[in-house]
Coordinates of C-alpha atoms in Angstrom, one line a residue:
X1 CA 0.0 0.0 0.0
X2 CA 3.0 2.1 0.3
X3 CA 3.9 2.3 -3.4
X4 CA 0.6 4.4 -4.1
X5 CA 1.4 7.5 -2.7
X6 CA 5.1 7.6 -3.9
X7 CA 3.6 7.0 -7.4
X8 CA 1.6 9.7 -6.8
X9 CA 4.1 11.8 -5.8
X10 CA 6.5 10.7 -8.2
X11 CA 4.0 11.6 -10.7
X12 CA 3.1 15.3 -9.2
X13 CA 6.2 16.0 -8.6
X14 CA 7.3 15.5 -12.4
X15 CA 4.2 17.2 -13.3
X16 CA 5.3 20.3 -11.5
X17 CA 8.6 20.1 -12.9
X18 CA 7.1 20.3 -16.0
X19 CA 4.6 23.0 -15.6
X20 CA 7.3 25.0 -14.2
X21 CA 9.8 24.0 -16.7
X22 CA 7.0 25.2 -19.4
X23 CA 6.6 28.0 -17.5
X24 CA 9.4 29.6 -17.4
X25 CA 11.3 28.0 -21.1
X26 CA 11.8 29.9 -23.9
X27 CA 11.6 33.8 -24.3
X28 CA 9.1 35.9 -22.6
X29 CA 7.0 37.3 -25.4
X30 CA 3.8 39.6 -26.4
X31 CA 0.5 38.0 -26.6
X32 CA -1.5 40.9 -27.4
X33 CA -2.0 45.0 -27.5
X34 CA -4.4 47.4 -26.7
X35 CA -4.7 49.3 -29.2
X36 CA -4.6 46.4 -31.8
X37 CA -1.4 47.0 -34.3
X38 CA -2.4 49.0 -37.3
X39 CA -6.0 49.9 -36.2
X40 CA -7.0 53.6 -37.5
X41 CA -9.7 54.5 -34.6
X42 CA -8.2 54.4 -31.5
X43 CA -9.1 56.3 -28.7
X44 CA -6.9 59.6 -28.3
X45 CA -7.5 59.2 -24.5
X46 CA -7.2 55.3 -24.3
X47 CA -5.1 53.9 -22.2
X48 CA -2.2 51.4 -24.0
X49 CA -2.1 47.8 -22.9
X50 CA 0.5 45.1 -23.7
X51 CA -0.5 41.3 -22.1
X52 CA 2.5 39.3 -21.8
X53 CA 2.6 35.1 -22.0
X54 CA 3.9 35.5 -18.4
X55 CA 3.4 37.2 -15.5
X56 CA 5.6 40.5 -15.6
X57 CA 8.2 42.2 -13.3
X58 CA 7.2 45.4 -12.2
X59 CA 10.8 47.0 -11.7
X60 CA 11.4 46.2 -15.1
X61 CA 9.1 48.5 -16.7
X62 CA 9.2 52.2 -16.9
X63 CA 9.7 54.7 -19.0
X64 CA 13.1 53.8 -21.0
X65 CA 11.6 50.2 -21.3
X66 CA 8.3 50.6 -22.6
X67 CA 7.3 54.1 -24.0
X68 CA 4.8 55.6 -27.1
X69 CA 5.7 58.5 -29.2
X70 CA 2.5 60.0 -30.8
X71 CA 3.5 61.9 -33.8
X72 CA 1.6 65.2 -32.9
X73 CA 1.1 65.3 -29.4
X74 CA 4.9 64.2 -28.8
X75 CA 6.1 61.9 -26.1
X76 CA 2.9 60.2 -23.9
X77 CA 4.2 59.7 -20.4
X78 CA 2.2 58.1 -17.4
X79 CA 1.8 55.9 -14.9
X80 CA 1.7 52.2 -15.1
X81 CA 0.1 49.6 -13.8
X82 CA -0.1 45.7 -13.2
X83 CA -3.5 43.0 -13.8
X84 CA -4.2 41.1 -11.1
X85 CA -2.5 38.2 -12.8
X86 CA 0.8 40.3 -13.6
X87 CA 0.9 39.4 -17.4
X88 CA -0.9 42.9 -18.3
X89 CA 1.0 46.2 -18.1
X90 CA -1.2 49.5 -18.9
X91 CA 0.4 52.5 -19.9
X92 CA -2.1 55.9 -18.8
X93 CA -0.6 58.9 -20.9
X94 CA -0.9 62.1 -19.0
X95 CA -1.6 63.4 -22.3
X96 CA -3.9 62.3 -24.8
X97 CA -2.9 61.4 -28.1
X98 CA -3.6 63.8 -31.0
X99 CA -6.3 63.0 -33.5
X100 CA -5.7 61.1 -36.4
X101 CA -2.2 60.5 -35.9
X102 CA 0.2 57.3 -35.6
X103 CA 1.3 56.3 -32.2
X104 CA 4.4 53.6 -31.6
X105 CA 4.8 51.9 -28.7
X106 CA 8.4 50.7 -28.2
X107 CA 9.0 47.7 -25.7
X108 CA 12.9 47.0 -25.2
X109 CA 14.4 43.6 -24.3
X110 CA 15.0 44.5 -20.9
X111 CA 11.5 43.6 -19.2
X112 CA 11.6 40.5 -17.8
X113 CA 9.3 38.1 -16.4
X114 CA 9.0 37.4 -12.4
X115 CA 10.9 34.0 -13.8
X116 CA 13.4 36.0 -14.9
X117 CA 13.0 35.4 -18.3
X118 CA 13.6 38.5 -21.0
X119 CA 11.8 40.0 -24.2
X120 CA 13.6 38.8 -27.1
X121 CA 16.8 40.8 -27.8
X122 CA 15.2 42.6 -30.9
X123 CA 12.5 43.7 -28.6
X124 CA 8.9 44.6 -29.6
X125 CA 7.1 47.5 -31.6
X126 CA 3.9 48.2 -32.6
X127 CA 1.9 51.2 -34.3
X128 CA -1.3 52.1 -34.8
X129 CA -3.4 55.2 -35.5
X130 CA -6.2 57.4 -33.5
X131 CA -9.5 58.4 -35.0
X132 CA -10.1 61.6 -36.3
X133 CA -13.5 63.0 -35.8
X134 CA -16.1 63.4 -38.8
X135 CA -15.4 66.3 -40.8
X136 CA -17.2 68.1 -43.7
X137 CA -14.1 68.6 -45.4
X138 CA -15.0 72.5 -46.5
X139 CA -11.3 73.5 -46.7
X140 CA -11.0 77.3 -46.1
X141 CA -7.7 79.2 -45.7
X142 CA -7.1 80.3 -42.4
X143 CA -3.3 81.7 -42.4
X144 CA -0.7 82.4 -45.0
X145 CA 2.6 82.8 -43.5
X146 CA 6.3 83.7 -45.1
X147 CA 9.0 81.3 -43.8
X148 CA 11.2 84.3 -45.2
X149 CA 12.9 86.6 -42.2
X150 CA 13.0 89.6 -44.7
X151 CA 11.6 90.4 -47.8
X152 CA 13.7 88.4 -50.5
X153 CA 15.1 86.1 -48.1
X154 CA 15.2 82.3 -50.3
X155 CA 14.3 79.7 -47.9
X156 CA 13.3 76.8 -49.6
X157 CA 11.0 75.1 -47.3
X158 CA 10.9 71.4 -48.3
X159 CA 8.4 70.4 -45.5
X160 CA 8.7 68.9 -42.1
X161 CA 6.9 68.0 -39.0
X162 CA 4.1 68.7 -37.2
X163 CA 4.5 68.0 -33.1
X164 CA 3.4 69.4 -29.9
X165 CA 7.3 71.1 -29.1
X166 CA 6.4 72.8 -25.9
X167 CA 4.2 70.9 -24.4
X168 CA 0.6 73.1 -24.4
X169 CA -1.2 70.6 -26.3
X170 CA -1.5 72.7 -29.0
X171 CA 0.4 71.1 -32.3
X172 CA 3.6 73.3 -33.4
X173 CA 5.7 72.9 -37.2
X174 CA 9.5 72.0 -37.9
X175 CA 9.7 73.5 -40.9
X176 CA 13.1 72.1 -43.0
X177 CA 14.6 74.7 -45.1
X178 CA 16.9 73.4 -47.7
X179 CA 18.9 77.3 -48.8
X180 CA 19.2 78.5 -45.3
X181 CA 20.2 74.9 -44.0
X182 CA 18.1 75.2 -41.0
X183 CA 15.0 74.3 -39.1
X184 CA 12.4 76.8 -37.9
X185 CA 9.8 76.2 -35.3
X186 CA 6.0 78.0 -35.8
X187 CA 4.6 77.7 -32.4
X188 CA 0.7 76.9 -32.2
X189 CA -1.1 80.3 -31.0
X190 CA -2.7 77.4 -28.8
X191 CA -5.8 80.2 -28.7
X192 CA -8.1 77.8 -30.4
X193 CA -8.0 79.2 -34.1
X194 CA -5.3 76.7 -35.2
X195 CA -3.2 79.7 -36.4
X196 CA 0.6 80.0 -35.9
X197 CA 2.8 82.1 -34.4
X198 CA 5.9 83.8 -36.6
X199 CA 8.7 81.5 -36.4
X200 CA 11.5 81.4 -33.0
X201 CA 14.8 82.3 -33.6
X202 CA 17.4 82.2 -33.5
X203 CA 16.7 78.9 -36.1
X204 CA 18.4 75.5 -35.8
X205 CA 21.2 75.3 -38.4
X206 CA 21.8 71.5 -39.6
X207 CA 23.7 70.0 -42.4
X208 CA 23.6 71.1 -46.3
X209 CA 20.1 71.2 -48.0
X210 CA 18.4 69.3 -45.6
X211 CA 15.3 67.5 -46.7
X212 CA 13.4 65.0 -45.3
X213 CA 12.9 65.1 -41.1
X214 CA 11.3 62.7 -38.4
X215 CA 10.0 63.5 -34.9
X216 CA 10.6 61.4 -32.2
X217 CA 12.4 61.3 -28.4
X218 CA 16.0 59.8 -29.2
X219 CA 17.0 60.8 -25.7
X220 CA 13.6 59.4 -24.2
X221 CA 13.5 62.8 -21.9
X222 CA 9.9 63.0 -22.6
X223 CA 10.3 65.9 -25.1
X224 CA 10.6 66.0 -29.0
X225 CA 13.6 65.8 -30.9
X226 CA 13.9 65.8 -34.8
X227 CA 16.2 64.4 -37.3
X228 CA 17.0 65.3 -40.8
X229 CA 18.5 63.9 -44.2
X230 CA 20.9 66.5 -45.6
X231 CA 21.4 65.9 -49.1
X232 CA 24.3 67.9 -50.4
X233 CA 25.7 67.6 -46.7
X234 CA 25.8 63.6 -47.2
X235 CA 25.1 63.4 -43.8
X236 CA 22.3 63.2 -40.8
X237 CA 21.2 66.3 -38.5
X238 CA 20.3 65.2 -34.7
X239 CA 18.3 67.9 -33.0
X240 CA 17.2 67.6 -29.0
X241 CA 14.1 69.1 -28.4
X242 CA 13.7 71.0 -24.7
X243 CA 10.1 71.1 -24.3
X244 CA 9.9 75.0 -24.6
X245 CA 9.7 74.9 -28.3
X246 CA 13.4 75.0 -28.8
X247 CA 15.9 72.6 -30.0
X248 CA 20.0 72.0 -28.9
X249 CA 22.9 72.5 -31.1
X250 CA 22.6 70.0 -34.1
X251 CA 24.6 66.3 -34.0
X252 CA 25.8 66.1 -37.8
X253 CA 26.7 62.3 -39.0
X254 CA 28.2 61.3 -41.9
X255 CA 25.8 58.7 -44.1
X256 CA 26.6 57.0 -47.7
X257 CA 26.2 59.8 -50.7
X258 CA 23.4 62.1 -51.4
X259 CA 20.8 61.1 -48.5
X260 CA 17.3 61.5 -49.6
X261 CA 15.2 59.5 -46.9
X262 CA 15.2 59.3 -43.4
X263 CA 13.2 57.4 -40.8
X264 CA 13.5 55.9 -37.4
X265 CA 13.0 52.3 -35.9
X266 CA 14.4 50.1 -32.9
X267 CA 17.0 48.2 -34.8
X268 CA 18.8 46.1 -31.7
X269 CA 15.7 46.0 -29.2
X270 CA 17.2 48.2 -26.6
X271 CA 14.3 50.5 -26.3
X272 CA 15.6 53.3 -27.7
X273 CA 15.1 54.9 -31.7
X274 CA 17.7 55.0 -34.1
X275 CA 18.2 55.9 -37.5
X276 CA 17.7 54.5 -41.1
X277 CA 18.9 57.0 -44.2
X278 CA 18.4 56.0 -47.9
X279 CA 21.5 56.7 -50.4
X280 CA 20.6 58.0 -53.5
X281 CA 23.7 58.6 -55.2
X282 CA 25.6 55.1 -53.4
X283 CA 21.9 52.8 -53.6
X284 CA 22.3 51.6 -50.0
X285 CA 20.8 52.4 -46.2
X286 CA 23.2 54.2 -43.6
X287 CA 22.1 52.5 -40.3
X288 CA 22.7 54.8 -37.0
X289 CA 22.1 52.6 -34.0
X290 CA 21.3 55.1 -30.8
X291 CA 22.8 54.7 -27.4
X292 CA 20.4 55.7 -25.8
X293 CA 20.7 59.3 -25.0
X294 CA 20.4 61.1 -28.3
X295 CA 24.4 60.0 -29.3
X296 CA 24.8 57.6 -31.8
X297 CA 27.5 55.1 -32.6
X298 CA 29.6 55.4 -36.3
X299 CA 27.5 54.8 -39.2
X300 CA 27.3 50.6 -40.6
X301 CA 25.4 50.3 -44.0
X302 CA 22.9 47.8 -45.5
X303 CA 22.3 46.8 -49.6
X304 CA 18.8 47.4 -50.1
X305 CA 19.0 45.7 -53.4
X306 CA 17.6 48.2 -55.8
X307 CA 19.2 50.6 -57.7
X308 CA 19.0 55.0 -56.8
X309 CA 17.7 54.3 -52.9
X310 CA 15.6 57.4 -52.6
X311 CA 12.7 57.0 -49.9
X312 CA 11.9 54.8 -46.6
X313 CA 9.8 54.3 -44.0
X314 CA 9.6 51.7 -40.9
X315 CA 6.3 50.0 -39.8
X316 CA 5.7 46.3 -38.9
X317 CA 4.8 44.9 -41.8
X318 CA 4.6 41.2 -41.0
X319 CA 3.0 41.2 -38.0
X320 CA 6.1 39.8 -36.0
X321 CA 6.2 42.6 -33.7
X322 CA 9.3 44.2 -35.3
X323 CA 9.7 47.1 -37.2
X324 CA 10.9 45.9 -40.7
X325 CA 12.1 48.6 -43.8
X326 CA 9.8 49.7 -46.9
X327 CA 12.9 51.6 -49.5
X328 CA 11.6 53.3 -52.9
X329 CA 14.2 53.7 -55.6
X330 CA 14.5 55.0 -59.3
X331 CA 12.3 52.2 -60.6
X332 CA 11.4 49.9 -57.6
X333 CA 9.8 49.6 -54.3
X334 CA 10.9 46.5 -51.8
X335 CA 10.4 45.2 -48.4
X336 CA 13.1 44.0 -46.3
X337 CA 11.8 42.3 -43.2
X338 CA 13.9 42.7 -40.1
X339 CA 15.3 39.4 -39.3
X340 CA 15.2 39.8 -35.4
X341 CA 19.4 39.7 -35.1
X342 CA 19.5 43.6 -36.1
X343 CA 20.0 42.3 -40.0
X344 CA 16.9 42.6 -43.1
X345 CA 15.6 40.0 -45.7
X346 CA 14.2 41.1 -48.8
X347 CA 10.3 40.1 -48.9
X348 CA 9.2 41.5 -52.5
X349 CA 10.3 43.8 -54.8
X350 CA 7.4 45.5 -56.9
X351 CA 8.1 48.1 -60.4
X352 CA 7.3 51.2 -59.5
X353 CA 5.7 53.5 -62.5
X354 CA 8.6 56.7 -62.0
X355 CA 11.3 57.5 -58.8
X356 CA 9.6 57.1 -55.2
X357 CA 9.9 60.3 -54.5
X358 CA 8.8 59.6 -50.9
X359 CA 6.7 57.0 -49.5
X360 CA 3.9 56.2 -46.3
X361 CA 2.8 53.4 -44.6
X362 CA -0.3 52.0 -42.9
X363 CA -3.4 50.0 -43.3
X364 CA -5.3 51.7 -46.5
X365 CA -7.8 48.7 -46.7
X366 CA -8.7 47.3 -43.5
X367 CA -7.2 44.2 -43.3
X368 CA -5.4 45.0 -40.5
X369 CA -1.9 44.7 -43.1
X370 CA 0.8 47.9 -43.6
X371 CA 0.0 48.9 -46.7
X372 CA 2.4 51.1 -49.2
X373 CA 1.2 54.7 -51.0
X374 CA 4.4 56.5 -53.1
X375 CA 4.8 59.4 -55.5
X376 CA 6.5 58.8 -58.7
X377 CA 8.4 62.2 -59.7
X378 CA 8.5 62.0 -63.8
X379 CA 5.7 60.1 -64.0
X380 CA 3.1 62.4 -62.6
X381 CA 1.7 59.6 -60.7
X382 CA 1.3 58.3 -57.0
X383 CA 0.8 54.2 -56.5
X384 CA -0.8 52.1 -53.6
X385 CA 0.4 48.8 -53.3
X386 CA -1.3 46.2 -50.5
X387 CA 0.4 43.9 -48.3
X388 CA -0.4 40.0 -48.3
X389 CA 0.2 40.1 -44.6
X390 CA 3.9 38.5 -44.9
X391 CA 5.4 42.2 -46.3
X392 CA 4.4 40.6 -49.9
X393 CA 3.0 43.8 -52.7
X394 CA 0.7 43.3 -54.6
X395 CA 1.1 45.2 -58.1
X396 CA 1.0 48.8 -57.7
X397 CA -2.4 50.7 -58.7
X398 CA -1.6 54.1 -60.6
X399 CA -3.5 57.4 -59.7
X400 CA -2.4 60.0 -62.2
X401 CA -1.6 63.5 -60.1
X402 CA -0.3 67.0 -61.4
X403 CA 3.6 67.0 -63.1
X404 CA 6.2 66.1 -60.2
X405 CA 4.8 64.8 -57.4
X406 CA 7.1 65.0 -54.9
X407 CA 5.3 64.5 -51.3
X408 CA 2.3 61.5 -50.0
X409 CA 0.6 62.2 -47.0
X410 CA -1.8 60.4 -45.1
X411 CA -4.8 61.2 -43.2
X412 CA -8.4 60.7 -42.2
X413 CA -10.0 63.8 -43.4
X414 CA -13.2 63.2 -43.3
X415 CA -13.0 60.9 -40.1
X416 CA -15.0 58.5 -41.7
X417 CA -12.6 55.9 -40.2
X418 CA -9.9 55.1 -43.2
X419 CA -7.0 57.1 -44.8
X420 CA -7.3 59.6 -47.3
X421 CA -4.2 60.7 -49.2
X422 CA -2.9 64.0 -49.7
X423 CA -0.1 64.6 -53.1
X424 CA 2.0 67.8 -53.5
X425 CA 3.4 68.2 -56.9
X426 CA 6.6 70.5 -57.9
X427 CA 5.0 71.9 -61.0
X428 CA 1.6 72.2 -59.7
X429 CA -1.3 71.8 -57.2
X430 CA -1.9 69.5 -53.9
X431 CA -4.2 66.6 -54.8
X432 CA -7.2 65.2 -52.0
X433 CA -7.8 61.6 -52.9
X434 CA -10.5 60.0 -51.0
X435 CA -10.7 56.4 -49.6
X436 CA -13.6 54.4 -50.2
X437 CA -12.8 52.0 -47.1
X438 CA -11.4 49.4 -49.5
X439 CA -8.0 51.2 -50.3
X440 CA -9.3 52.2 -53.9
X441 CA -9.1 56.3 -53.8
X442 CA -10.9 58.5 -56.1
X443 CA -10.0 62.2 -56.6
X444 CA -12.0 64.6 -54.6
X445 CA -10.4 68.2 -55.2
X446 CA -7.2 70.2 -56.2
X447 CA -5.6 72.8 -54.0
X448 CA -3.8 75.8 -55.9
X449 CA -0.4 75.9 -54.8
X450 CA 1.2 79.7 -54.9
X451 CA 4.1 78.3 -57.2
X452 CA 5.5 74.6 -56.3
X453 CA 3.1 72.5 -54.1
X454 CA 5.8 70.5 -51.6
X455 CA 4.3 69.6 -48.6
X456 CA 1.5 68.9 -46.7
X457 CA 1.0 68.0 -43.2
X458 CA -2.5 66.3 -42.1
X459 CA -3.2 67.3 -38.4
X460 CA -5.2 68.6 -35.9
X461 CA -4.3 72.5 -35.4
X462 CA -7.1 73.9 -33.7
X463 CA -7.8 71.3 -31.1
X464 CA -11.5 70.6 -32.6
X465 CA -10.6 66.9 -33.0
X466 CA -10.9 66.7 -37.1
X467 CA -7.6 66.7 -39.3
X468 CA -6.5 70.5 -41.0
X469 CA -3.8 70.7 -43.9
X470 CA -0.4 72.7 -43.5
X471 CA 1.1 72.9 -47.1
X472 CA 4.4 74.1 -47.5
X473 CA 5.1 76.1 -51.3
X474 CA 9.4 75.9 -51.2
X475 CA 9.2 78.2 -54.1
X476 CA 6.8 80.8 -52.8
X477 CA 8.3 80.5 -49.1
X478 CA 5.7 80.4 -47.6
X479 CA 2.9 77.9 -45.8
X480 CA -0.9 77.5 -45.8
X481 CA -3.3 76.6 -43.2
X482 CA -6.5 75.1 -43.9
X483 CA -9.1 74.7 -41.5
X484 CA -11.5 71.6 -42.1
X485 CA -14.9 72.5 -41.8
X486 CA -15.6 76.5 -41.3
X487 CA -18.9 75.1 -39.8
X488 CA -17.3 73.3 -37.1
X489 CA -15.6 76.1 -35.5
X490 CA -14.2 74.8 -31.8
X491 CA -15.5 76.4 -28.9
X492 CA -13.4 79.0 -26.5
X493 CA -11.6 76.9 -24.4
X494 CA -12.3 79.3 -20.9
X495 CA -16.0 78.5 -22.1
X496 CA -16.4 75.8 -19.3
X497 CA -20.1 75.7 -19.3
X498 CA -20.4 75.9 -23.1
X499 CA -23.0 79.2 -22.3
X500 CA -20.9 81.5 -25.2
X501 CA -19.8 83.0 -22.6
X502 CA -16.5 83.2 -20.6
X503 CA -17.5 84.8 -17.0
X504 CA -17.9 84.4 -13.2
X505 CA -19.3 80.8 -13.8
X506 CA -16.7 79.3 -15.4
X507 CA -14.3 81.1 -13.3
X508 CA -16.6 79.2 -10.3
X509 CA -16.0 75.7 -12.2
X510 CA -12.5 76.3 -12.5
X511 CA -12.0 76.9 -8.5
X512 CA -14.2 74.1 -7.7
X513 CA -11.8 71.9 -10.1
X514 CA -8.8 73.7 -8.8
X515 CA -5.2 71.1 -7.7
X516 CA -4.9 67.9 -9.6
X517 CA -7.1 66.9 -11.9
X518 CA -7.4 64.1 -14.9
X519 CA -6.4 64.5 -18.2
X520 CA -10.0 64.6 -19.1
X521 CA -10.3 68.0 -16.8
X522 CA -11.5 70.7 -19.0
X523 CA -10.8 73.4 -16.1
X524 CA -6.9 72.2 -16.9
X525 CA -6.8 74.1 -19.9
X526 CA -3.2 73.6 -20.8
X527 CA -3.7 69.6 -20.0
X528 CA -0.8 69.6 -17.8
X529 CA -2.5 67.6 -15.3
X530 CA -3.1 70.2 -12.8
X531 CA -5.8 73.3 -12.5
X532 CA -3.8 76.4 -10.8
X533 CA -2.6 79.7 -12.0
X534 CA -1.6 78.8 -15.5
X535 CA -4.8 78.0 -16.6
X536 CA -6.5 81.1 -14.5
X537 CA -4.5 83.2 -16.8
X538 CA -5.8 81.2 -20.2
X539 CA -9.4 81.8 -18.6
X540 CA -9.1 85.7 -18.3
X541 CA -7.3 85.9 -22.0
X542 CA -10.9 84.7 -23.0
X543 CA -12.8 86.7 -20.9
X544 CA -16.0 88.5 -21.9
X545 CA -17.5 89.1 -18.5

């Protein structure tokens, strides 16, 4: 009767063994995200969840191991916290999210499970988009501004970005300027009219002709930094943001010859961005791998495989949870999947109708796939090409545009829940193309450019939730900006009690909300987290007793 139990026990005990072996083998990995990758409706105010296949060590997470970077609202920062299980962490941004904008989330191979098992070493990315609200899409010009200090001054402003730089919640523009080698910051009049302020200087100088330009936090400080592709320069411009609307003195890199793209990606999984530059004039990639605090290590370069490397951009487009590379050339377009060792594999390689010009990436049709739009210089065209799921193209579908397109931009203009796509041609007008939910576009209306259409930048300006337009005219040197809808006109923000009227009752509201207060506050006009003097001041600015 004795050999029962130690049966028994023989057989739990190996059982356990097992279970914990199981439990603790292997790599500790991502089972699923909140936002879903590549969605195009998330919540600007959502919270961002990541559920592990194990439970998770709290001391292993914070801010350098697990952050998101929205492209217009800047770095989102908050506090995180634990399921009861442990295998959920839940990132709650101080800050929401700006509408209709892309958000990465960066996890780095340092979190660890409470079995002390690790995040692969490549790490774990993901990106997906907010909603934008419904808009009418009545375009009227709201601002024309000079990007010109003086009468006669040539600036050449090839485009650039559009982030919150100090830290108002009000959007700001990095304009790149490729005569006067520099970058000037607009600051948002943050008054509600989505107008901008004349730009700061002194201005940011950076390397020779400058062109294309990224926003993102290489330093992971919290505030927004930008990089740039400087084309005669054959190099690549660092600049630190300090969350007043300023930048620091320019790092300047050296990259292969005649860099004409630029974007930014976690190529070793230490949780931190770093830097991937396209070659025109040499056909290859310059690879700058970050360490950590905004410096980066010498310059290593990858083949791409097609001739005249001229655009790129970095997005997931596998599914694998890694960033992987999209590069347009003179004549191709191909996708080099990251190969989770810091290396890329060439996916599929697709005939592009003229020179990729420049390229975007995301979800077009709603498969939940990356897809591809580009802009094909000398052939007056722009192409969308969808993703099989496993980075394969599918043959690209030609929308004809006006002579030289030279920028694609992508946004929900009519917040009807996909992508439209804006073009900006050299030798004429910017282009609306409007998505039908399926990726198949149709042409909706021309904007007249003052001389070369450039740029355009799709994003929220005046707070009111639905995406305006920024174009940039590098000719005329000068920008646009377009409201969306003149008949949805925001509110005044001291208008607490939505009356018309800014007064003694919504001073009242504001003392009753006055100390800390949610993001969702609106007494904390400047959505710094906190009702007190600062947002007294905005109040009386609006006054009208």
């Amino acid at each position: 009767m004795r050999s029962l139990p130690s049966v028994l026990l023989c057989f739990l005990a190996t059982t356990t063994a097992a279970a914990s072996s199981a439990s603790t083998g292997g790599t500790l990995s991502v089972v699923t995200t909140v936002p879903l990758r590549a969605v195009l409706d998330a919540p600007t105010d959502g919270p961002i969840r990541v559920t592990f296949d194990r439970p998770i060590d709290p001391a292993s997470i914070d801010a350098r191991s697990f952050h998101a970077f929205s492209r217009g609202a800047g770095s989102l920062r908050g506090a995180f916290s634990f399921s009861a299980d442990g295998r959920t962490v839940t990132l709650d941004p101080n800050r929401n999210a700006s509408p209709g904008e892309p958000v990465t989330v960066t996890l780095a191979n340092t979190i660890r499970g409470t079995d002390r098992t690790t995040l692969r070493s490549a790490g774990h990315q993901f990106r997906f988009w907010t909603a934008a609200a419904a808009a009418e899409m009545d375009f009227f010009i709201l601002q024309e501004i000079t990007t010109s200090a003086f009468p006669g001054e040539q600036v050449i402003p090839y485009g650039g970005s559009a982030t919150d730089l100090n830290e108002d919640g009000w959007i700001d523009l990095s304009i790149v300027n490729e005569e006067t080698n520099d970058v000037r910051v607009f600051l948002n009049t943050g008054d509600g009219t989505g107008r901008i302020e004349p730009f700061l200087t002194p201005t940011n100088p950076v390397g020779a002709v400058p062109s294309p330009s990224e926003p993102v936090d290489f330093d992971l400080d919290g505030h927004a930094d930008l990089c740039t592709a400087n084309i005669v320069g054959d190099t690549v411009s660092i600049l630190l943001g300090h969350g007043d609307g300023s930048y620091g003195g320019a790092q300047t890199l050296g990259t292969g010859n005649a860099p004409r793209g630029i974007t930014t990606l976690d190529l070793d999984g230490d949780g931190d961005l770093d830097i991937a530059s396209t070659n025109y004039s040499s056909s290859n990639v310059t690879l700058l791998r970050n360490q950590g605090n905004g410096t980066f290590d010498p310059p290593t370069t990858i083949q791409p495989g097609i001739s005249g490397a001229w655009s790129i951009q970095a997005d997931d487009m596998n599914g694998d949870g890694l960033f992987d590379l999209v590069v347009g050339g003179a004549s191709q377009i191909r996708v080099l999947l990251a190969d989770g060792s810091g290396g890329f594999i060439p996916a599929g390689t697709r005939s592009l109708a003229g020179r990729c010009w420049q390229l975007n990436l995301a979800d077009l049709d709603g498969d939940g796939d990356v897809d591809v739009t580009t802009v094909n210089s000398f052939a007056n065209a722009g192409q969308v090409f969808r993703n099989d799921g496993s980075g394969g193209l599918a043959n690209g579908v030609t929308y004809s545009t006006d002579p030289f397109p030279l920028a694609s931009d992508l946004g929900d203009l009519d917040g009807d829940g996909d992508l439209d796509w804006i073009t900006s041609s050299y030798s004429g007008d910017w282009f609306l193309f409007v998505n039908d939910g399926a990726g198949n576009f149709s042409f909706l209306e021309s904007f007249p450019s003052p001389i070369a259409a450039s740029c355009s930048l799709p994003v929220d300006m005046d707070n009111d939730g639905d995406l305006d337009l920024i174009f940039v005219d590098e000719l005329d040197d000068s920008m646009i900006v377009m409201s969306n809808g003149g008949n949805n006109a925001p509110g005044t923000p001291g208008d607490l009690n939505g009356d018309g009227f800014v007064n003694g009752a919504d001073l009242g509201l504001m003392l009753v909300a006055w100390g800390p207060c949610n993001r969702d506050c609106t007494a904390d006009l400047d959505q710094n987290g906190t009702v007190d003097g600062a947002d007294l001041g905005l109040l009386l600015v609006d006054w009208t007793g």
